[in-house]
Amino acid sequence: QKEVEQDPGPLSVPEGAIVSLNCTYSNSAFQYFMWYRQYSRKGPELLMYTYSSGNKEDGRFTAQVDKSSKYISLFIRDSQPSDSATYLCAMTVYGNNRLAFGKGNQVVVIP
Amino acid sequence: GAGVSQSPRYKVAKRGQDVALRCDPISGHVSLFWYQQALGQGPEFLTYFQNEAQLDKSGLPSDRFFAERPEGSVSTLKIQRTQQEDSAVYLCASSLAASGISYEQYFGPGTRLTVT
């Protein structure tokens, strides 16, 4: 079993819809949680960064962490065609130097 | 300012050849990471440098893989005697502070290696 599970199934939504993505993890020591966006043939771009449990909002993006359930989520409101990309969750332990990534979710926003 | 840059962007190697992949991190970034991303997968950690010191190389898949960062800035990932299973995108990331202080890593565009 991988440390971080992310259902890689592609997700197609109409423009303006809410996109909901999530990851589960097995390592209870994870404390730092990130969401990256990766466009085709580009490197991952950091979107959101949260520490421990709770919510964080940045414009149309909201990240949620529920450490008791080992579950993190990313919501994209009012989705735009430019949001079409692969979204990767990543997490790490305090004092560690490696990020553990999920497989990524491919999101397509249809105009 | 300039982001992380990597070269070459694409590399085709015949099985058995040696390759060298270069990473230029963001200026002043202390930490540098290499990841391997297979098709349809998330990045997998390979190795970590703090300045010129390689503090973690536990993710390197075999002794054919070697990385260096001799002056604490540019880094090179070398793969000897390439095999088909080495085909992947190799991503470099840098972070402003030492690991354990900053967890925000900024990625380059990657080098896509194809071994034929």
mmCIF file of C-alpha atoms in Angstrom:
data_model
loop_
_atom_site.group_PDB
_atom_site.id
_atom_site.type_symbol
_atom_site.label_atom_id
_atom_site.label_comp_id
_atom_site.label_asym_id
_atom_site.label_seq_id
_atom_site.Cartn_x
_atom_site.Cartn_y
_atom_site.Cartn_z
ATOM 1 C CA GLN A 1 0.000 0.000 0.000
ATOM 2 C CA LYS A 2 1.330 3.402 -0.962
ATOM 3 C CA GLU A 3 1.668 6.057 1.725
ATOM 4 C CA VAL A 4 -0.576 8.437 -0.222
ATOM 5 C CA GLU A 5 -3.602 7.317 -2.212
ATOM 6 C CA GLN A 6 -5.249 9.519 -4.815
ATOM 7 C CA ASP A 7 -7.824 8.175 -7.220
ATOM 8 C CA PRO A 8 -6.282 9.073 -10.586
ATOM 9 C CA GLY A 9 -9.541 8.850 -12.530
ATOM 10 C CA PRO A 10 -10.029 11.785 -14.917
ATOM 11 C CA LEU A 11 -12.645 14.303 -13.874
ATOM 12 C CA SER A 12 -14.616 16.387 -16.395
ATOM 13 C CA VAL A 13 -16.766 19.264 -15.186
ATOM 14 C CA PRO A 14 -18.593 22.141 -16.893
ATOM 15 C CA GLU A 15 -17.192 25.637 -16.513
ATOM 16 C CA GLY A 16 -18.377 27.241 -13.288
ATOM 17 C CA ALA A 17 -18.806 23.957 -11.391
ATOM 18 C CA ILE A 18 -17.108 23.121 -8.112
ATOM 19 C CA VAL A 19 -14.244 20.647 -8.415
ATOM 20 C CA SER A 20 -13.644 18.377 -5.432
ATOM 21 C CA LEU A 21 -10.432 16.375 -5.116
ATOM 22 C CA ASN A 22 -9.138 14.291 -2.251
ATOM 23 C CA CYS A 23 -6.325 12.102 -0.982
ATOM 24 C CA THR A 24 -6.002 9.638 1.834
ATOM 25 C CA TYR A 25 -2.806 8.691 3.578
ATOM 26 C CA SER A 26 -1.546 6.052 5.959
ATOM 27 C CA ASN A 27 1.358 7.763 7.763
ATOM 28 C CA SER A 28 -0.051 9.540 10.816
ATOM 29 C CA ALA A 29 3.235 11.462 11.168
ATOM 30 C CA PHE A 30 2.469 13.593 8.115
ATOM 31 C CA GLN A 31 1.988 17.193 9.236
ATOM 32 C CA TYR A 32 2.544 19.336 6.147
ATOM 33 C CA PHE A 33 0.156 19.045 3.250
ATOM 34 C CA MET A 34 0.402 20.542 -0.204
ATOM 35 C CA TRP A 35 -1.508 20.641 -3.451
ATOM 36 C CA TYR A 36 0.359 21.044 -6.718
ATOM 37 C CA ARG A 37 -1.040 21.770 -10.167
ATOM 38 C CA GLN A 38 0.763 20.280 -13.158
ATOM 39 C CA TYR A 39 0.020 21.308 -16.714
ATOM 40 C CA SER A 40 0.931 18.935 -19.512
ATOM 41 C CA ARG A 41 4.704 18.721 -20.028
ATOM 42 C CA LYS A 42 5.385 21.185 -17.209
ATOM 43 C CA GLY A 43 6.685 20.801 -13.674
ATOM 44 C CA PRO A 44 4.325 20.809 -10.674
ATOM 45 C CA GLU A 45 3.377 24.294 -9.423
ATOM 46 C CA LEU A 46 2.633 24.812 -5.723
ATOM 47 C CA LEU A 47 -1.015 25.840 -5.194
ATOM 48 C CA MET A 48 -1.749 25.461 -1.504
ATOM 49 C CA TYR A 49 0.284 24.628 1.594
ATOM 50 C CA THR A 50 -1.256 23.819 4.967
ATOM 51 C CA TYR A 51 0.033 22.677 8.300
ATOM 52 C CA SER A 52 -1.857 20.121 10.400
ATOM 53 C CA SER A 53 -5.659 20.017 10.462
ATOM 54 C CA GLY A 54 -7.973 22.786 9.338
ATOM 55 C CA ASN A 55 -9.001 24.798 6.317
ATOM 56 C CA LYS A 56 -7.139 27.281 4.179
ATOM 57 C CA GLU A 57 -8.643 29.453 1.495
ATOM 58 C CA ASP A 58 -6.894 31.273 -1.340
ATOM 59 C CA GLY A 59 -9.162 32.873 -3.893
ATOM 60 C CA ARG A 60 -11.185 30.154 -5.602
ATOM 61 C CA PHE A 61 -9.183 27.389 -3.903
ATOM 62 C CA THR A 62 -9.869 25.816 -0.498
ATOM 63 C CA ALA A 63 -7.728 23.128 1.084
ATOM 64 C CA GLN A 64 -8.983 21.018 3.976
ATOM 65 C CA VAL A 65 -7.041 18.643 6.191
ATOM 66 C CA ASP A 66 -8.661 16.128 8.525
ATOM 67 C CA LYS A 67 -5.830 14.394 10.357
ATOM 68 C CA SER A 68 -8.192 12.214 12.405
ATOM 69 C CA SER A 69 -9.450 10.626 9.181
ATOM 70 C CA LYS A 70 -6.106 10.939 7.340
ATOM 71 C CA TYR A 71 -7.952 12.716 4.546
ATOM 72 C CA ILE A 72 -7.213 15.912 2.660
ATOM 73 C CA SER A 73 -9.309 17.755 0.101
ATOM 74 C CA LEU A 74 -9.001 20.514 -2.454
ATOM 75 C CA PHE A 75 -12.014 22.441 -3.706
ATOM 76 C CA ILE A 76 -11.981 24.703 -6.745
ATOM 77 C CA ARG A 77 -14.948 27.080 -6.978
ATOM 78 C CA ASP A 78 -16.199 28.641 -10.204
ATOM 79 C CA SER A 79 -13.905 26.395 -12.231
ATOM 80 C CA GLN A 80 -12.388 27.817 -15.414
ATOM 81 C CA PRO A 81 -11.003 26.102 -18.524
ATOM 82 C CA SER A 82 -7.578 27.324 -17.411
ATOM 83 C CA ASP A 83 -7.941 25.081 -14.343
ATOM 84 C CA SER A 84 -7.673 22.044 -16.629
ATOM 85 C CA ALA A 85 -4.566 20.254 -15.360
ATOM 86 C CA THR A 86 -3.418 17.390 -13.176
ATOM 87 C CA TYR A 87 -3.672 18.048 -9.439
ATOM 88 C CA LEU A 88 -1.219 16.286 -7.138
ATOM 89 C CA CYS A 89 -1.454 16.066 -3.387
ATOM 90 C CA ALA A 90 1.818 15.885 -1.458
ATOM 91 C CA MET A 91 2.731 15.626 2.188
ATOM 92 C CA THR A 92 5.703 15.311 4.477
ATOM 93 C CA VAL A 93 6.787 14.763 8.052
ATOM 94 C CA TYR A 94 8.337 17.432 10.244
ATOM 95 C CA GLY A 95 12.098 17.449 9.796
ATOM 96 C CA ASN A 96 11.942 15.268 6.722
ATOM 97 C CA ASN A 97 13.118 16.275 3.306
ATOM 98 C CA ARG A 98 11.034 14.247 0.914
ATOM 99 C CA LEU A 99 7.532 14.867 -0.330
ATOM 100 C CA ALA A 100 5.252 11.852 -0.714
ATOM 101 C CA PHE A 101 2.931 12.410 -3.683
ATOM 102 C CA GLY A 102 -0.354 10.951 -4.788
ATOM 103 C CA LYS A 103 -0.762 9.770 -8.376
ATOM 104 C CA GLY A 104 -2.575 12.928 -9.421
ATOM 105 C CA ASN A 105 -6.096 13.707 -10.687
ATOM 106 C CA GLN A 106 -6.546 14.906 -14.245
ATOM 107 C CA VAL A 107 -9.213 17.615 -14.310
ATOM 108 C CA VAL A 108 -10.855 18.898 -17.496
ATOM 109 C CA VAL A 109 -13.081 21.981 -17.306
ATOM 110 C CA ILE A 110 -15.349 22.131 -20.322
ATOM 111 C CA PRO A 111 -16.296 25.628 -21.584
ATOM 112 C CA GLY B 1 12.590 36.191 -10.749
ATOM 113 C CA ALA B 2 13.732 33.159 -12.683
ATOM 114 C CA GLY B 3 12.415 29.791 -11.620
ATOM 115 C CA VAL B 4 14.104 26.410 -11.568
ATOM 116 C CA SER B 5 15.518 25.501 -14.958
ATOM 117 C CA GLN B 6 16.506 22.090 -16.267
ATOM 118 C CA SER B 7 18.380 20.930 -19.325
ATOM 119 C CA PRO B 8 18.031 19.230 -21.631
ATOM 120 C CA ARG B 9 14.231 19.254 -21.734
ATOM 121 C CA TYR B 10 14.188 16.031 -23.751
ATOM 122 C CA LYS B 11 16.794 13.295 -23.979
ATOM 123 C CA VAL B 12 16.732 10.086 -25.993
ATOM 124 C CA ALA B 13 19.369 7.540 -25.047
ATOM 125 C CA LYS B 14 20.124 4.106 -26.341
ATOM 126 C CA ARG B 15 20.086 1.405 -23.699
ATOM 127 C CA GLY B 16 23.500 1.225 -22.073
ATOM 128 C CA GLN B 17 24.423 4.874 -22.650
ATOM 129 C CA ASP B 18 25.251 7.269 -19.835
ATOM 130 C CA VAL B 19 23.240 10.480 -19.444
ATOM 131 C CA ALA B 20 23.675 13.675 -17.419
ATOM 132 C CA LEU B 21 20.757 15.899 -16.475
ATOM 133 C CA ARG B 22 21.291 19.431 -15.222
ATOM 134 C CA CYS B 23 19.331 21.523 -12.738
ATOM 135 C CA ASP B 24 19.708 25.251 -12.030
ATOM 136 C CA PRO B 25 17.779 26.025 -8.828
ATOM 137 C CA ILE B 26 16.326 29.373 -7.844
ATOM 138 C CA SER B 27 19.181 31.639 -6.799
ATOM 139 C CA GLY B 28 19.816 31.483 -3.058
ATOM 140 C CA HIS B 29 17.796 28.343 -2.466
ATOM 141 C CA VAL B 30 19.541 26.106 0.026
ATOM 142 C CA SER B 31 17.717 22.857 -0.600
ATOM 143 C CA LEU B 32 17.611 20.920 -3.865
ATOM 144 C CA PHE B 33 15.657 17.785 -4.628
ATOM 145 C CA TRP B 34 15.477 15.311 -7.493
ATOM 146 C CA TYR B 35 12.309 13.345 -8.242
ATOM 147 C CA GLN B 36 11.420 10.749 -10.864
ATOM 148 C CA GLN B 37 7.940 10.855 -12.412
ATOM 149 C CA ALA B 38 6.832 7.838 -14.427
ATOM 150 C CA LEU B 39 3.966 8.208 -16.881
ATOM 151 C CA GLY B 40 0.648 8.584 -15.075
ATOM 152 C CA GLN B 41 2.270 8.621 -11.638
ATOM 153 C CA GLY B 42 3.155 11.204 -9.050
ATOM 154 C CA PRO B 43 6.784 12.216 -8.538
ATOM 155 C CA GLU B 44 8.930 9.835 -6.485
ATOM 156 C CA PHE B 45 11.758 11.194 -4.350
ATOM 157 C CA LEU B 46 15.292 10.363 -5.427
ATOM 158 C CA THR B 47 17.736 12.510 -3.443
ATOM 159 C CA TYR B 48 18.170 15.714 -1.423
ATOM 160 C CA PHE B 49 20.971 18.272 -1.082
ATOM 161 C CA GLN B 50 21.406 20.967 1.503
ATOM 162 C CA ASN B 51 23.903 23.320 -0.115
ATOM 163 C CA GLU B 52 26.626 20.990 -1.441
ATOM 164 C CA ALA B 53 25.967 18.167 1.023
ATOM 165 C CA GLN B 54 23.912 15.220 -0.165
ATOM 166 C CA LEU B 55 21.948 14.441 2.983
ATOM 167 C CA ASP B 56 19.567 11.825 1.645
ATOM 168 C CA LYS B 57 20.026 9.534 -1.315
ATOM 169 C CA SER B 58 17.739 6.802 -0.130
ATOM 170 C CA GLY B 59 15.398 7.148 -3.121
ATOM 171 C CA LEU B 60 18.011 6.454 -5.787
ATOM 172 C CA PRO B 61 16.837 3.189 -7.382
ATOM 173 C CA SER B 62 20.266 1.689 -8.039
ATOM 174 C CA ASP B 63 23.976 2.446 -7.955
ATOM 175 C CA ARG B 64 23.694 3.474 -11.599
ATOM 176 C CA PHE B 65 22.186 6.734 -10.368
ATOM 177 C CA PHE B 66 24.489 9.422 -9.046
ATOM 178 C CA ALA B 67 23.856 13.076 -8.162
ATOM 179 C CA GLU B 68 26.134 15.930 -7.234
ATOM 180 C CA ARG B 69 25.951 19.622 -6.349
ATOM 181 C CA PRO B 70 29.625 20.530 -5.904
ATOM 182 C CA GLU B 71 29.280 24.286 -5.304
ATOM 183 C CA GLY B 72 25.893 24.301 -3.665
ATOM 184 C CA SER B 73 24.028 25.693 -6.660
ATOM 185 C CA VAL B 74 23.796 23.755 -9.959
ATOM 186 C CA SER B 75 23.167 20.033 -9.634
ATOM 187 C CA THR B 76 23.678 17.148 -12.037
ATOM 188 C CA LEU B 77 21.901 13.796 -11.977
ATOM 189 C CA LYS B 78 23.854 11.133 -13.819
ATOM 190 C CA ILE B 79 22.494 7.785 -14.893
ATOM 191 C CA GLN B 80 24.987 5.187 -16.047
ATOM 192 C CA ARG B 81 24.204 2.296 -18.401
ATOM 193 C CA THR B 82 20.625 3.435 -18.915
ATOM 194 C CA GLN B 83 17.869 0.826 -18.961
ATOM 195 C CA GLN B 84 14.372 1.053 -20.428
ATOM 196 C CA GLU B 85 12.861 1.268 -16.958
ATOM 197 C CA ASP B 86 14.760 4.534 -16.462
ATOM 198 C CA SER B 87 12.430 6.210 -18.979
ATOM 199 C CA ALA B 88 10.603 8.913 -17.031
ATOM 200 C CA VAL B 89 10.496 12.636 -16.385
ATOM 201 C CA TYR B 90 13.208 13.734 -13.972
ATOM 202 C CA LEU B 91 12.137 16.734 -11.928
ATOM 203 C CA CYS B 92 14.342 19.041 -9.931
ATOM 204 C CA ALA B 93 12.932 21.200 -7.120
ATOM 205 C CA SER B 94 14.459 23.782 -4.839
ATOM 206 C CA SER B 95 13.453 25.270 -1.528
ATOM 207 C CA LEU B 96 14.605 28.486 0.118
ATOM 208 C CA ALA B 97 15.480 27.087 3.516
ATOM 209 C CA ALA B 98 16.950 23.899 4.860
ATOM 210 C CA SER B 99 14.597 20.964 5.089
ATOM 211 C CA GLY B 100 12.742 20.959 8.353
ATOM 212 C CA ILE B 101 12.209 24.724 8.138
ATOM 213 C CA SER B 102 10.549 25.189 4.781
ATOM 214 C CA TYR B 103 8.500 22.563 3.018
ATOM 215 C CA GLU B 104 7.566 24.596 -0.028
ATOM 216 C CA GLN B 105 9.369 23.138 -2.996
ATOM 217 C CA TYR B 106 9.452 24.838 -6.396
ATOM 218 C CA PHE B 107 9.779 22.565 -9.387
ATOM 219 C CA GLY B 108 11.489 22.908 -12.733
ATOM 220 C CA PRO B 109 9.880 21.770 -16.003
ATOM 221 C CA GLY B 110 11.657 18.415 -15.925
ATOM 222 C CA THR B 111 13.791 16.425 -18.326
ATOM 223 C CA ARG B 112 11.906 13.743 -20.243
ATOM 224 C CA LEU B 113 14.258 10.776 -20.674
ATOM 225 C CA THR B 114 13.403 8.078 -23.177
ATOM 226 C CA VAL B 115 15.608 4.997 -23.303
ATOM 227 C CA THR B 116 15.304 2.985 -26.515
#
